[in-house]
């Protein structure tokens, strides 16, 4: 069972990661491409980025499914924008 705390647009997800020690904890990092490039250009100081951590018992399978669903949703969004533009 899960509780939805907040909603974020899918296109703001920049990274989905997990650690080898605790693969059940998945981290979703959010931001824009501009923020990511600005953060990389700075030498040692990193700006705090927004992120959510989620505990998933079957993390490997869940991560694959989440990534596939995000890609599918983004492709549908792109196709919708293309049909509206033309």
N, CA, C and O atoms as a MOPAC input file, in Angstrom:
PM7 MOZYME 1SCF
protein

 N      0.84000 1    -1.16900 1     0.00000 1
 C      0.00000 1     0.00000 1     0.00000 1
 C      0.88700 1     1.23400 1     0.00000 1
 O      1.95200 1     1.23700 1     0.61800 1
 N      0.45100 1     2.28600 1    -0.69300 1
 C      1.24300 1     3.50800 1    -0.80000 1
 C      0.35900 1     4.72700 1    -0.61800 1
 O     -0.84500 1     4.68900 1    -0.87300 1
 N      0.96900 1     5.78900 1    -0.18000 1
 C      0.27900 1     7.06900 1    -0.06100 1
 C      0.89500 1     8.04100 1    -1.04700 1
 O      2.11700 1     8.17200 1    -1.11100 1
 N      0.06400 1     8.72200 1    -1.81400 1
 C      0.53600 1     9.71500 1    -2.76400 1
 C      0.74300 1    11.02100 1    -2.01900 1
 O     -0.20500 1    11.59200 1    -1.47800 1
 N      1.97800 1    11.49300 1    -1.99000 1
 C      2.30100 1    12.70000 1    -1.25300 1
 C      2.24100 1    13.92200 1    -2.16100 1
 O      1.69500 1    14.95600 1    -1.77700 1
 N      2.79400 1    13.81000 1    -3.35200 1
 C      2.77800 1    14.93000 1    -4.29000 1
 C      2.82300 1    14.39300 1    -5.71600 1
 O      3.16900 1    13.23500 1    -5.95100 1
 N      2.46800 1    15.25100 1    -6.65100 1
 C      2.51800 1    14.89400 1    -8.07000 1
 C      3.53400 1    15.79600 1    -8.74500 1
 O      3.59700 1    16.99600 1    -8.48200 1
 N      4.32300 1    15.19800 1    -9.61600 1
 C      5.31400 1    15.96400 1   -10.36800 1
 C      5.21300 1    15.56400 1   -11.83400 1
 O      4.91900 1    14.40800 1   -12.13700 1
 N      5.45100 1    16.49900 1   -12.74500 1
 C      5.41800 1    16.14600 1   -14.17100 1
 C      6.52700 1    15.14700 1   -14.51100 1
 O      7.63900 1    15.24700 1   -13.99300 1
 N      6.22000 1    14.19200 1   -15.37500 1
 C      7.19900 1    13.16500 1   -15.73300 1
 C      8.42800 1    13.74700 1   -16.41100 1
 O      9.53100 1    13.22600 1   -16.24100 1
 N      8.25700 1    14.82200 1   -17.17900 1
 C      9.40300 1    15.37000 1   -17.89700 1
 C     10.42200 1    16.02800 1   -16.97500 1
 O     11.51400 1    16.37700 1   -17.42300 1
 N     10.08800 1    16.20700 1   -15.69300 1
 C     11.05000 1    16.78800 1   -14.76000 1
 C     11.94700 1    15.73300 1   -14.11600 1
 O     12.89400 1    16.08900 1   -13.41400 1
 N     11.67600 1    14.44900 1   -14.33500 1
 C     12.53200 1    13.39600 1   -13.77900 1
 C     13.85000 1    13.39200 1   -14.54100 1
 O     13.87100 1    13.22900 1   -15.76100 1
 N     14.95000 1    13.57400 1   -13.81200 1
 C     16.26300 1    13.57300 1   -14.44900 1
 C     17.01700 1    12.27500 1   -14.20400 1
 O     17.85200 1    11.88500 1   -15.02000 1
 N     16.73700 1    11.59500 1   -13.08900 1
 C     17.45800 1    10.36300 1   -12.75500 1
 C     16.60400 1     9.46800 1   -11.88500 1
 O     15.82500 1     9.93600 1   -11.05400 1
 N     16.76400 1     8.16000 1   -12.09200 1
 C     16.17000 1     7.16200 1   -11.20300 1
 C     17.32400 1     6.26700 1   -10.77400 1
 O     17.94900 1     5.61500 1   -11.61100 1
 N     17.61000 1     6.23100 1    -9.47500 1
 C     18.76900 1     5.48400 1    -9.00000 1
 C     18.42100 1     4.63500 1    -7.78700 1
 O     17.39200 1     4.82500 1    -7.13900 1
 N     19.31700 1     3.68900 1    -7.50200 1
 C     19.25000 1     2.91100 1    -6.26600 1
 C     20.67800 1     2.54900 1    -5.88200 1
 O     21.57500 1     2.55800 1    -6.72600 1
 N     20.88400 1     2.23600 1    -4.62500 1
 C     22.21600 1     1.87400 1    -4.14800 1
 C     22.36500 1     0.36200 1    -4.11300 1
 O     21.38800 1    -0.36900 1    -3.95100 1
 N     23.59300 1    -0.09200 1    -4.26700 1
 C     23.85000 1    -1.53400 1    -4.24500 1
 C     23.53000 1    -2.14000 1    -2.88400 1
 O     23.05400 1    -3.27200 1    -2.80000 1
 N     23.79100 1    -1.38700 1    -1.81900 1
 C     23.54700 1    -1.90200 1    -0.46900 1
 C     22.06200 1    -2.06700 1    -0.16800 1
 O     21.66600 1    -3.00600 1     0.52300 1
 N     21.23400 1    -1.14800 1    -0.69100 1
 C     19.79000 1    -1.17200 1    -0.45900 1
 C     19.05300 1    -0.98700 1    -1.77600 1
 O     18.53100 1     0.09600 1    -2.03800 1
 N     18.99800 1    -2.01500 1    -2.60700 1
 C     18.34700 1    -1.85500 1    -3.91200 1
 C     16.84100 1    -1.64300 1    -3.81500 1
 O     16.21000 1    -1.26100 1    -4.80000 1
 N     16.25600 1    -1.88400 1    -2.64300 1
 C     14.81100 1    -1.69900 1    -2.47700 1
 C     14.42400 1    -0.22600 1    -2.38200 1
 O     13.25600 1     0.12000 1    -2.56400 1
 N     15.39200 1     0.64300 1    -2.10000 1
 C     15.10500 1     2.07400 1    -1.98200 1
 C     15.47100 1     2.74400 1    -3.30300 1
 O     16.63700 1     2.78400 1    -3.69400 1
 N     14.45400 1     3.26900 1    -3.98000 1
 C     14.62300 1     3.91200 1    -5.27600 1
 C     14.54800 1     5.42200 1    -5.07000 1
 O     13.66700 1     5.91200 1    -4.36300 1
 N     15.47400 1     6.16300 1    -5.68900 1
 C     15.48100 1     7.61800 1    -5.59900 1
 C     15.12100 1     8.21100 1    -6.95300 1
 O     15.73500 1     7.88200 1    -7.96700 1
 N     14.12500 1     9.08100 1    -6.96100 1
 C     13.72300 1     9.81800 1    -8.15800 1
 C     14.21400 1    11.24900 1    -7.98200 1
 O     13.82700 1    11.92200 1    -7.02600 1
 N     15.06800 1    11.72700 1    -8.90000 1
 C     15.56600 1    13.10400 1    -8.84200 1
 C     14.84500 1    13.93500 1    -9.89200 1
 O     14.60000 1    13.48300 1   -11.01100 1
 N     14.51100 1    15.16500 1    -9.50300 1
 C     13.73600 1    16.04500 1   -10.36900 1
 C     14.50400 1    17.32400 1   -10.64500 1
 O     15.30600 1    17.77000 1    -9.82500 1
 N     14.25500 1    17.89800 1   -11.78600 1
 C     14.84200 1    19.17500 1   -12.16300 1
 C     14.66500 1    19.38900 1   -13.65000 1
 O     14.05100 1    18.57800 1   -14.34300 1
 N     15.20700 1    20.48800 1   -14.12500 1
 C     15.16600 1    20.76300 1   -15.55300 1
 C     16.55400 1    20.55200 1   -16.12100 1
 O     17.53300 1    20.49300 1   -15.37600 1
 N     16.64100 1    20.43900 1   -17.41500 1
 C     17.94600 1    20.25200 1   -18.05700 1
 C     18.86400 1    21.43000 1   -17.75500 1
 O     20.06800 1    21.25100 1   -17.57800 1
 N     18.30300 1    22.62900 1   -17.69500 1
 C     19.09300 1    23.81400 1   -17.41300 1
 C     19.70200 1    23.72200 1   -16.01400 1
 O     20.88100 1    24.02600 1   -15.83800 1
 N     18.92200 1    23.31300 1   -15.02800 1
 C     19.43700 1    23.17500 1   -13.66200 1
 C     20.53400 1    22.12800 1   -13.59100 1
 O     21.51700 1    22.30300 1   -12.87100 1
 N     20.37100 1    21.03500 1   -14.33900 1
 C     21.36300 1    19.96600 1   -14.33500 1
 C     22.68500 1    20.45500 1   -14.91600 1
 O     23.74700 1    20.14300 1   -14.37700 1
 N     22.63600 1    21.21900 1   -16.00900 1
 C     23.85400 1    21.73200 1   -16.62500 1
 C     24.52800 1    22.75700 1   -15.72800 1
 O     25.75400 1    22.78000 1   -15.62400 1
 N     23.73800 1    23.60600 1   -15.07900 1
 C     24.30900 1    24.58500 1   -14.15600 1
 C     24.99800 1    23.88900 1   -12.99100 1
 O     26.06100 1    24.32100 1   -12.54400 1
 N     24.39400 1    22.81400 1   -12.49900 1
 C     24.95900 1    22.08500 1   -11.36800 1
 C     26.28100 1    21.42900 1   -11.75500 1
 O     27.21500 1    21.41400 1   -10.95300 1
 N     26.37900 1    20.88700 1   -12.96800 1
 C     27.60800 1    20.24000 1   -13.42000 1
 C     28.72500 1    21.25400 1   -13.62600 1
 O     29.89600 1    20.93200 1   -13.42600 1
 N     28.37700 1    22.47900 1   -14.02300 1
 C     29.39400 1    23.47900 1   -14.30500 1
 C     30.05400 1    24.00500 1   -13.03200 1
 O     31.17500 1    24.51100 1   -13.08600 1
 N     29.38700 1    23.89500 1   -11.90600 1
 C     29.97300 1    24.35200 1   -10.64500 1
 C     31.01400 1    23.33900 1   -10.18700 1
 O     30.85900 1    22.13600 1   -10.39800 1
 N     32.06300 1    23.83100 1    -9.56600 1
 C     33.17200 1    22.95800 1    -9.21700 1
 C     32.83200 1    21.98500 1    -8.09500 1
 O     32.64400 1    20.79500 1    -8.34700 1
 N     32.75000 1    22.46900 1    -6.87100 1
 C     32.52600 1    21.55100 1    -5.75800 1
 C     31.19900 1    21.77500 1    -5.05000 1
 O     30.75000 1    20.90800 1    -4.30000 1
 N     30.57100 1    22.90400 1    -5.27100 1
 C     29.31700 1    23.17900 1    -4.58300 1
 C     28.15800 1    22.66900 1    -5.41100 1
 O     28.02400 1    23.00500 1    -6.58800 1
 N     27.33100 1    21.86400 1    -4.79700 1
 C     26.15200 1    21.33600 1    -5.47400 1
 C     24.90700 1    21.94300 1    -4.85600 1
 O     24.77200 1    22.02700 1    -3.63600 1
 N     24.01000 1    22.35900 1    -5.71900 1
 C     22.73200 1    22.86500 1    -5.24100 1
 C     21.85000 1    21.69000 1    -4.85900 1
 O     21.87400 1    20.65800 1    -5.52900 1
 N     21.07500 1    21.82900 1    -3.80000 1
 C     20.16100 1    20.73700 1    -3.45900 1
 C     19.09200 1    20.59100 1    -4.54100 1
 O     18.47400 1    21.57500 1    -4.95000 1
 N     18.88300 1    19.37700 1    -4.99400 1
 C     17.85000 1    19.11300 1    -5.99100 1
 C     16.68900 1    18.42000 1    -5.30300 1
 O     16.84500 1    17.84400 1    -4.22600 1
 N     15.54300 1    18.48000 1    -5.92300 1
 C     14.37900 1    17.81500 1    -5.35100 1
 C     14.45900 1    16.32800 1    -5.64600 1
 O     14.88300 1    15.92200 1    -6.72800 1
 N     14.05300 1    15.52600 1    -4.68600 1
 C     14.04900 1    14.08300 1    -4.90600 1
 C     13.02600 1    13.42600 1    -3.99900 1
 O     12.63100 1    13.97400 1    -2.97000 1
 N     12.61200 1    12.24400 1    -4.40500 1
 C     11.73000 1    11.39900 1    -3.60400 1
 C     12.39000 1    10.04400 1    -3.47200 1
 O     12.99600 1     9.54500 1    -4.42100 1
 N     12.27300 1     9.44500 1    -2.29500 1
 C     12.76900 1     8.08400 1    -2.09100 1
 C     11.58100 1     7.18200 1    -1.81800 1
 O     10.68500 1     7.51500 1    -1.04200 1
 N     11.59700 1     6.03200 1    -2.47500 1
 C     10.48000 1     5.09900 1    -2.38300 1
 C     11.03000 1     3.72300 1    -2.03100 1
 O     12.03200 1     3.29100 1    -2.59900 1
 N     10.38300 1     3.03900 1    -1.10300 1
 C     10.76100 1     1.66800 1    -0.76300 1
 C      9.90000 1     0.71500 1    -1.57800 1
 O      8.67200 1     0.74800 1    -1.50000 1
 N     10.55900 1    -0.13500 1    -2.36200 1
 C      9.87000 1    -1.12600 1    -3.18900 1
 C     10.49300 1    -2.49300 1    -2.93700 1
 O     11.68300 1    -2.67300 1    -3.19900 1
 N      9.72600 1    -3.46500 1    -2.43500 1
 C     10.28600 1    -4.78000 1    -2.13000 1
 C     10.91600 1    -5.47600 1    -3.34200 1
 O     12.00400 1    -6.03900 1    -3.22000 1
 N     10.26500 1    -5.45200 1    -4.49400 1
 C     10.82400 1    -6.04400 1    -5.71300 1
 C     11.35600 1    -4.92700 1    -6.59300 1
 O     10.80000 1    -4.63400 1    -7.65100 1
 N     12.42900 1    -4.31300 1    -6.14700 1
 C     12.91400 1    -3.08600 1    -6.77500 1
 C     13.37500 1    -3.28200 1    -8.21200 1
 O     13.12200 1    -2.41600 1    -9.05000 1
 N     14.03100 1    -4.37200 1    -8.52200 1
 C     14.54400 1    -4.58300 1    -9.87600 1
 C     13.43500 1    -4.59100 1   -10.90900 1
 O     13.49400 1    -3.86400 1   -11.90100 1
 N     12.43000 1    -5.40900 1   -10.67500 1
 C     11.30000 1    -5.48200 1   -11.60500 1
 C     10.51000 1    -4.17800 1   -11.60900 1
 O     10.07300 1    -3.71300 1   -12.66100 1
 N     10.33000 1    -3.59900 1   -10.44300 1
 C      9.55900 1    -2.35800 1   -10.34900 1
 C     10.25300 1    -1.22500 1   -11.09700 1
 O      9.59200 1    -0.44600 1   -11.78500 1
 N     11.57200 1    -1.12100 1   -10.97200 1
 C     12.31200 1    -0.06300 1   -11.65700 1
 C     12.18400 1    -0.19200 1   -13.16500 1
 O     11.96500 1     0.80300 1   -13.85600 1
 N     12.31900 1    -1.39900 1   -13.67900 1
 C     12.17200 1    -1.61400 1   -15.12200 1
 C     10.78700 1    -1.19300 1   -15.59000 1
 O     10.65200 1    -0.50700 1   -16.60300 1
 N      9.75700 1    -1.60100 1   -14.85400 1
 C      8.38600 1    -1.25400 1   -15.23100 1
 C      8.13400 1     0.24700 1   -15.14400 1
 O      7.46700 1     0.81300 1   -16.01000 1
 N      8.65800 1     0.89200 1   -14.11500 1
 C      8.48300 1     2.33900 1   -13.96500 1
 C      9.14100 1     3.06700 1   -15.12800 1
 O      8.54100 1     3.97000 1   -15.71200 1
 N     10.37100 1     2.68400 1   -15.47000 1
 C     11.06700 1     3.33800 1   -16.58000 1
 C     10.31300 1     3.14800 1   -17.88900 1
 O     10.18000 1     4.09100 1   -18.66800 1
 N      9.81900 1     1.94200 1   -18.13800 1
 C      9.06100 1     1.69100 1   -19.36700 1
 C      7.78100 1     2.51500 1   -19.41200 1
 O      7.43200 1     3.05800 1   -20.46000 1
 N      7.07800 1     2.61300 1   -18.29000 1
 C      5.84900 1     3.40500 1   -18.25000 1
 C      6.12000 1     4.89700 1   -18.44700 1
 O      5.33700 1     5.58800 1   -19.09900 1
 N      7.21800 1     5.39200 1   -17.88900 1
 C      7.57500 1     6.80200 1   -18.07000 1
 C      7.89300 1     7.07600 1   -19.53400 1
 O      7.42800 1     8.06700 1   -20.09600 1
 N      8.68500 1     6.20100 1   -20.15600 1
 C      9.02900 1     6.37500 1   -21.57000 1
 C      7.77500 1     6.32600 1   -22.42900 1
 O      7.61700 1     7.13000 1   -23.34800 1
 N      6.89100 1     5.39100 1   -22.13600 1
 C      5.64000 1     5.27300 1   -22.89100 1
 C      4.79700 1     6.53800 1   -22.74000 1
 O      4.25400 1     7.03900 1   -23.72500 1
 N      4.68300 1     7.05400 1   -21.52400 1
 C      3.89000 1     8.26600 1   -21.28500 1
 C      4.49800 1     9.47200 1   -21.98600 1
 O      3.77200 1    10.28800 1   -22.55300 1
 N      5.82200 1     9.59200 1   -21.95500 1
 C      6.47300 1    10.71700 1   -22.62500 1
 C      6.30600 1    10.62500 1   -24.13800 1
 O      6.09900 1    11.64300 1   -24.79800 1
 N      6.39300 1     9.41300 1   -24.69700 1
 C      6.17500 1     9.23600 1   -26.13700 1
 C      4.74900 1     9.60000 1   -26.51600 1
 O      4.52600 1    10.23500 1   -27.54700 1
 N      3.78500 1     9.20800 1   -25.70200 1
 C      2.39200 1     9.56700 1   -25.97300 1
 C      2.20900 1    11.08100 1   -25.90700 1
 O      1.47400 1    11.65200 1   -26.71200 1
 N      2.86700 1    11.72700 1   -24.95800 1
 C      2.79400 1    13.17700 1   -24.81700 1
 C      3.39600 1    13.86500 1   -26.03900 1
 O      2.82900 1    14.83000 1   -26.55100 1
 N      4.56000 1    13.36400 1   -26.51400 1
 C      5.20100 1    13.93100 1   -27.70300 1
 C      4.31900 1    13.76100 1   -28.93100 1
 O      4.17400 1    14.69100 1   -29.72500 1
 N      3.72800 1    12.57600 1   -29.09500 1
 C      2.85200 1    12.32700 1   -30.24200 1
 C      1.62500 1    13.22400 1   -30.19900 1
 O      1.16800 1    13.69900 1   -31.23800 1
 N      1.09200 1    13.45700 1   -29.02200 1
 C     -0.06600 1    14.33200 1   -28.87400 1
 C      0.28700 1    15.76100 1   -29.26900 1
 O     -0.49600 1    16.43600 1   -29.93800 1
 N      1.47000 1    16.22300 1   -28.85500 1
 C      1.91300 1    17.57400 1   -29.20800 1
 C      2.15500 1    17.70900 1   -30.70500 1
 O      1.87400 1    18.76100 1   -31.28000 1
 N      2.67400 1    16.65700 1   -31.35100 1
 C      2.92800 1    16.70000 1   -32.79100 1
 C      1.62300 1    16.80000 1   -33.57000 1
 O      1.54700 1    17.54100 1   -34.55000 1
 N      0.59800 1    16.06800 1   -33.15100 1
 C     -0.67700 1    16.10500 1   -33.86900 1
 C     -1.38400 1    17.43900 1   -33.67300 1
 O     -2.07900 1    17.90300 1   -34.57700 1
 N     -1.22200 1    18.05900 1   -32.52200 1
 C     -1.83300 1    19.36000 1   -32.26700 1
 C     -1.11400 1    20.44400 1   -33.06900 1
 O     -1.75200 1    21.37800 1   -33.55500 1
 N      0.21400 1    20.32800 1   -33.21000 1
 C      1.00300 1    21.32900 1   -33.93200 1
 C      0.71300 1    21.32300 1   -35.42200 1
 O      0.71800 1    22.38100 1   -36.05200 1
 N      0.46000 1    20.15300 1   -36.00000 1
 C      0.25000 1    20.07200 1   -37.45000 1
 C     -1.16700 1    20.30700 1   -37.84700 1
 O     -1.49000 1    20.27000 1   -39.03400 1

